[in-house]
């Protein structure tokens, strides 16, 4: 049962007889009138139990893309149902109704035996699977004084995919990839180079590339062109352990890692390389390979959407096994993790030699710009100590990065918005240098 | 808006997901019936005791058949043709007393309902010779039986004989009464019967269970002399019938709540307010209830949000800073700041990460134009021992860095960006710097 402001108005109007004819019997009669009006309205309201509810909702959306959440409501009863309906989406689904009500309830008016479509807008604020457990239907009586309310268990869910905001960095990187095509970028003329085509010599070309046999045929100087190696392997290992739960710039490190891996995967697949993605904490959370059917990016975002950081330390010992399982040849192994010294010493460092022996390894980590801000502020004792602690953290990260460099590992350590393009640039650099 | 018939309905339920009203009510009844049965049982058990609380159930009530009731004596009196007139309030009793002059008036007020004012009116309206007081308290004695004083509680024990000094015929005829109730004393002018053993040691003489005054007022010390429970014991029947059956009528006055004064005489706020205030206040309470029910109703259950783990990344640094501060690690903090400055200066001055301190000092003083001694003193943090020293050293290190950067920018040899600069502007894609790997 739901009461309305009209009933309150009626009650306040009934204050008049109570004042004009004081007495307990008047109060009793007024109460009886109030109860009778409420009861009559409740009895005359259409039953909210007799409606059929169906959802019309896309299975997934991107984090930044609002989506329409529609409910199809069929009134099977004999009365016209006037009232409202509320879909109980979890708050981070960002449900907004046109009416602007706080609980995103939508007005409803369904004649007997007909069906109506009501919709709200979902603007998800969190990645992952968002759920609504139930739909509550409220049916007002003809007087609008009281309503009946029933909650229908109609579960709904939507998969909110990572936004891939770093997509805007993709065109410039693809342009550089095309630039690399057709120019001899490979320093060593060994087995790793790939012959592309012959063309006329232009001044400035490397004279070592002149193809003398073709020059003799053509009577003009002809050089060979090289293109970067294709069909290399890129293995992206995404750390979804507790270090990925830390928030930098109000974004978990895991989400930054997802952005970076999406940009890298898009670039690498455009560059003709094969991309494998593994998300791990204690065990493998997601696994995507570009050799399977379908759009790689779509499969990646679908696989990564439900992955959330767990509060466990990552088990790095399984990583070489996983890498060996997806790629037997030399690959570019990108580890998206944190340069936190303790976690690094215990987890990653012991297994790195096994990886660096066979593969080119890049460690990408999210740097915290707030540490720099803490280090700048030194106006009193407390902030001076904070500055010292922040400097200590920065120094330790730097030392860890140097240690990794000594093992032959490339380190990319950038703040969240810079990490995806920086990782893409590292990939391009390695590709141009023929180190894949 | 009419829904097009070819809409791709995702999940249409063949039937409503909730039961219809009848089934819901039945389900509710199945869960709740036991409580209704329990409530009905409770009412059945409580009902007799609620119903039995009629006015006649008061002690010595003429209709009360309880042990402390007075129905037996009243019936016996009625069978002997004596009309029993029960009265529950003072006006009633006075009216009956005026109507039947000479009739004895039984007065029993264990709860003290009748105030002193009412006792005075009673004394005026009912002559001393007509009064029969059962277990009277001190105020009643002072008002209605002057000269009689209290003698204490009579302990349970053997029946009390009438005694040698007793010449009141009723008491002599009754011979004995059971022990219990209260005892009284009166002067030599009145009669004292049924002495209580063990009370004759004092100077005022023994206390007695029944006394009469010179004016003829009878004081019965024990309710059982009239009540149902004891009316047939010892000589109670003789005593009570003799006392109350003197004439053709008897007035049976048991003061009730109707005799309790309603107010203390001062006007209360309630009496000063208009009479509609109270009902209106009650009605406003009803309105408040409606308001609460209106505003407090949610549109369906709360939606549950599985909250993510929120760990600010700089939390560890802040925590470590507090650890340093609590343990007073001023030198360690200063050394950390110094080494961070050295590393940054070395990279800004392009000296390599493992450059010796002396080389950094020389290069920094050359780049900033500062004296090498000043640079050295800024980098000398060995004697930091207090918070003030630490803040000063930190500020000096920062000034040194700023000077060096300013000097480098002036000479055009500054690196692209300072390592300490917070990189906030890089949110806009700037691809120009990335084309020169």
Short mmCIF file of C-alpha atoms in Angstrom, two decimals, chain A residues 1-5 7-8 11-12 14-15 18-20 22-24 27 30-31 34 47-57 72 76 84-86 88-93 101 103 105 114-117 126 130 133-134 136-138 148-154 168-169 172-173 175-176 179 245-248 253 309 311 368-382 384-393 395-396 398 402 414-415 417-418 421 425 429, chain B residues 1-22 24 275-284 286-291 293-295 297-318 320-322 324-325 328-330 332-337 339-341 343-344 347 353 387-388 390-391 393-395 397-398 401-402 417 419-431 433-435 437:
data_model
loop_
_atom_site.label_atom_id
_atom_site.label_comp_id
_atom_site.label_asym_id
_atom_site.label_seq_id
_atom_site.Cartn_x
_atom_site.Cartn_y
_atom_site.Cartn_z
CA UNK A 1 0.00 0.00 0.00
CA UNK A 2 1.18 3.47 -0.89
CA UNK A 3 -0.40 6.72 0.27
CA UNK A 4 -0.24 10.01 -1.58
CA UNK A 5 -0.10 13.69 -0.76
CA UNK A 7 -4.66 11.82 1.33
CA UNK A 8 -2.69 14.22 3.49
CA UNK A 11 -6.76 14.73 6.26
CA UNK A 12 -5.88 18.40 6.69
CA UNK A 14 -10.92 17.12 7.80
CA UNK A 15 -9.21 19.19 10.49
CA UNK A 18 -12.68 18.49 14.10
CA UNK A 19 -12.15 22.13 15.12
CA UNK A 20 -15.71 23.26 14.47
CA UNK A 22 -14.79 19.30 18.94
CA UNK A 23 -15.16 15.87 20.39
CA UNK A 24 -13.76 12.40 20.20
CA UNK A 27 -12.30 12.48 15.36
CA UNK A 30 -13.13 11.65 10.31
CA UNK A 31 -10.80 8.70 10.81
CA UNK A 34 -10.16 8.64 5.81
CA UNK A 47 -4.00 -5.00 -9.68
CA UNK A 48 -0.28 -4.48 -10.26
CA UNK A 49 0.13 -8.24 -10.05
CA UNK A 50 -1.50 -8.95 -13.37
CA UNK A 51 1.06 -7.25 -15.62
CA UNK A 52 3.55 -9.00 -17.85
CA UNK A 53 6.95 -7.39 -17.96
CA UNK A 54 9.57 -7.92 -20.62
CA UNK A 55 12.90 -6.20 -21.05
CA UNK A 56 14.30 -4.74 -24.24
CA UNK A 57 17.93 -4.01 -23.56
CA UNK A 72 7.41 -3.69 -22.22
CA UNK A 76 -3.66 -8.50 -18.67
CA UNK A 84 4.46 4.21 -12.21
CA UNK A 85 7.15 1.63 -12.71
CA UNK A 86 10.66 1.54 -11.34
CA UNK A 88 15.89 -1.45 -9.68
CA UNK A 89 19.23 -0.98 -11.42
CA UNK A 90 22.25 -0.75 -9.19
CA UNK A 91 23.25 2.89 -8.69
CA UNK A 92 26.41 2.75 -10.79
CA UNK A 93 24.27 1.88 -13.81
CA UNK A 101 12.87 11.51 -10.33
CA UNK A 103 14.57 6.73 -8.11
CA UNK A 105 10.55 5.81 -11.75
CA UNK A 114 -2.72 -3.44 -24.08
CA UNK A 115 1.00 -3.12 -23.95
CA UNK A 116 3.14 -0.05 -23.41
CA UNK A 117 6.84 0.62 -23.67
CA UNK A 126 31.42 1.35 -13.88
CA UNK A 130 25.59 -4.36 -14.01
CA UNK A 133 17.01 -7.53 -9.78
CA UNK A 134 13.40 -6.47 -10.01
CA UNK A 136 8.31 -2.52 -9.09
CA UNK A 137 4.87 -1.59 -10.41
CA UNK A 138 2.70 0.90 -8.54
CA UNK A 148 -1.02 -0.82 -4.62
CA UNK A 149 2.58 -1.77 -5.22
CA UNK A 150 4.14 -5.05 -6.20
CA UNK A 151 7.74 -5.97 -7.01
CA UNK A 152 8.17 -8.34 -9.94
CA UNK A 153 11.40 -10.35 -9.96
CA UNK A 154 12.46 -9.59 -13.53
CA UNK A 168 42.05 8.67 -30.36
CA UNK A 169 45.76 7.89 -30.26
CA UNK A 172 48.60 8.85 -35.53
CA UNK A 173 50.21 5.55 -34.54
CA UNK A 175 50.22 6.59 -39.75
CA UNK A 176 53.65 5.98 -38.27
CA UNK A 179 55.56 5.33 -42.66
CA UNK A 245 43.16 -2.17 -7.51
CA UNK A 246 45.01 1.00 -6.56
CA UNK A 247 43.42 4.09 -8.01
CA UNK A 248 45.47 6.68 -9.82
CA UNK A 253 45.31 0.73 -12.52
CA UNK A 309 41.03 -6.55 -9.47
CA UNK A 311 42.78 -8.65 -3.42
CA UNK A 368 51.21 8.16 -9.86
CA UNK A 369 51.27 11.90 -10.67
CA UNK A 370 50.14 12.60 -7.14
CA UNK A 371 53.54 11.51 -5.86
CA UNK A 372 55.12 14.38 -7.78
CA UNK A 373 52.58 16.79 -6.31
CA UNK A 374 53.32 15.47 -2.81
CA UNK A 375 57.04 15.88 -3.43
CA UNK A 376 56.63 19.53 -4.44
CA UNK A 377 54.68 20.62 -1.35
CA UNK A 378 57.09 21.22 1.54
CA UNK A 379 55.65 24.12 3.51
CA UNK A 380 55.53 22.52 6.98
CA UNK A 381 56.85 19.51 8.84
CA UNK A 382 54.04 17.15 7.87
CA UNK A 384 58.01 17.83 4.29
CA UNK A 385 57.78 14.29 5.60
CA UNK A 386 55.24 13.52 2.91
CA UNK A 387 57.56 14.94 0.30
CA UNK A 388 60.34 12.74 1.64
CA UNK A 389 58.11 9.65 1.52
CA UNK A 390 56.98 10.49 -2.00
CA UNK A 391 60.57 11.04 -3.12
CA UNK A 392 61.47 7.72 -1.56
CA UNK A 393 58.71 6.02 -3.52
CA UNK A 395 63.45 6.71 -6.14
CA UNK A 396 62.46 3.12 -5.44
CA UNK A 398 63.39 4.37 -10.53
CA UNK A 402 66.89 0.31 -13.63
CA UNK A 414 53.81 6.82 -17.22
CA UNK A 415 50.79 8.45 -15.61
CA UNK A 417 46.53 9.21 -19.56
CA UNK A 418 50.04 8.88 -21.02
CA UNK A 421 50.29 6.05 -26.19
CA UNK A 425 55.29 4.12 -29.03
CA UNK A 429 60.14 1.69 -31.60
CA UNK B 1 2.97 5.17 -27.59
CA UNK B 2 1.69 1.98 -29.19
CA UNK B 3 4.24 -0.76 -29.30
CA UNK B 4 4.89 -2.12 -32.77
CA UNK B 5 3.93 -5.79 -32.91
CA UNK B 6 7.25 -6.90 -34.38
CA UNK B 7 9.29 -5.70 -31.45
CA UNK B 8 12.11 -8.06 -30.53
CA UNK B 9 10.97 -8.73 -27.02
CA UNK B 10 13.95 -10.02 -25.11
CA UNK B 11 12.30 -12.11 -22.43
CA UNK B 12 8.52 -12.18 -22.38
CA UNK B 13 7.22 -14.06 -19.41
CA UNK B 14 4.27 -16.33 -20.23
CA UNK B 15 2.69 -15.40 -16.90
CA UNK B 16 3.24 -12.61 -14.41
CA UNK B 17 6.28 -13.18 -12.30
CA UNK B 18 4.30 -12.64 -9.12
CA UNK B 19 1.20 -14.55 -7.95
CA UNK B 20 -2.20 -12.92 -8.34
CA UNK B 21 -3.97 -11.23 -5.46
CA UNK B 22 -5.93 -14.27 -4.26
CA UNK B 24 -0.82 -13.84 -2.56
CA UNK B 275 -11.92 22.53 23.98
CA UNK B 276 -11.13 21.94 20.29
CA UNK B 277 -7.37 21.91 20.93
CA UNK B 278 -7.24 18.36 22.21
CA UNK B 279 -9.17 16.71 19.33
CA UNK B 280 -7.33 18.87 16.82
CA UNK B 281 -4.00 17.78 18.29
CA UNK B 282 -5.09 14.18 18.02
CA UNK B 283 -6.12 14.74 14.40
CA UNK B 284 -2.84 16.43 13.59
CA UNK B 286 -3.23 11.31 12.37
CA UNK B 287 -2.10 13.77 9.67
CA UNK B 288 1.50 13.27 10.76
CA UNK B 289 1.08 9.51 10.43
CA UNK B 290 -0.29 9.98 6.91
CA UNK B 291 2.66 12.24 6.09
CA UNK B 293 3.45 6.87 5.39
CA UNK B 294 3.36 9.07 2.27
CA UNK B 295 6.98 10.22 2.37
CA UNK B 297 7.29 4.66 1.16
CA UNK B 298 9.98 3.53 -1.25
CA UNK B 299 9.20 2.62 -4.84
CA UNK B 300 10.38 -0.95 -4.50
CA UNK B 301 13.36 -2.54 -2.79
CA UNK B 302 16.77 -0.95 -2.50
CA UNK B 303 19.15 -1.74 -5.31
CA UNK B 304 22.35 -3.40 -4.13
CA UNK B 305 25.67 -2.10 -5.37
CA UNK B 306 28.69 -4.39 -5.04
CA UNK B 307 31.23 -1.76 -4.07
CA UNK B 308 34.70 -1.93 -5.58
CA UNK B 309 37.87 -1.87 -3.55
CA UNK B 310 39.10 1.72 -3.46
CA UNK B 311 42.79 2.08 -2.72
CA UNK B 312 44.31 5.48 -3.42
CA UNK B 313 47.73 4.73 -4.88
CA UNK B 314 49.51 7.39 -2.82
CA UNK B 315 48.19 5.87 0.40
CA UNK B 316 51.39 3.99 1.12
CA UNK B 317 53.50 7.11 0.66
CA UNK B 318 51.31 9.09 3.06
CA UNK B 320 55.16 6.05 5.36
CA UNK B 321 55.39 9.81 5.89
CA UNK B 322 53.41 9.44 9.08
CA UNK B 324 58.74 8.85 9.64
CA UNK B 325 57.08 11.67 11.56
CA UNK B 328 61.10 11.56 14.40
CA UNK B 329 63.21 10.44 11.46
CA UNK B 330 64.28 13.97 10.48
CA UNK B 332 66.47 10.12 7.14
CA UNK B 333 63.76 12.27 5.56
CA UNK B 334 66.28 15.00 4.75
CA UNK B 335 68.69 12.49 3.20
CA UNK B 336 65.86 11.10 1.04
CA UNK B 337 65.00 14.59 -0.19
CA UNK B 339 69.23 12.11 -2.89
CA UNK B 340 66.04 12.73 -4.90
CA UNK B 341 67.30 16.23 -5.71
CA UNK B 343 69.19 12.29 -9.02
CA UNK B 344 66.98 14.89 -10.68
CA UNK B 347 69.52 13.93 -15.09
CA UNK B 353 72.58 8.46 -12.92
CA UNK B 387 61.10 19.81 12.14
CA UNK B 388 62.22 23.38 11.57
CA UNK B 390 63.77 19.70 7.89
CA UNK B 391 61.41 22.30 6.42
CA UNK B 393 66.45 21.98 4.20
CA UNK B 394 63.54 20.86 2.01
CA UNK B 395 62.88 24.45 0.92
CA UNK B 397 66.76 21.88 -1.94
CA UNK B 398 63.70 22.95 -3.86
CA UNK B 401 66.43 22.83 -8.18
CA UNK B 402 64.33 25.78 -9.33
CA UNK B 417 60.31 18.77 -19.49
CA UNK B 419 60.93 15.35 -14.29
CA UNK B 420 59.08 16.86 -11.33
CA UNK B 421 56.51 18.76 -13.37
CA UNK B 422 53.08 17.33 -12.87
CA UNK B 423 52.02 16.18 -16.25
CA UNK B 424 48.50 17.45 -16.42
CA UNK B 425 48.54 19.11 -19.83
CA UNK B 426 49.31 15.87 -21.61
CA UNK B 427 45.69 14.82 -21.68
CA UNK B 428 45.39 16.45 -25.06
CA UNK B 429 47.07 14.26 -27.61
CA UNK B 430 50.34 15.83 -28.60
CA UNK B 431 51.83 13.69 -31.25
CA UNK B 433 56.94 15.03 -29.60
CA UNK B 434 56.38 11.37 -30.32
CA UNK B 435 57.47 11.51 -33.93
CA UNK B 437 61.81 8.65 -31.10
#
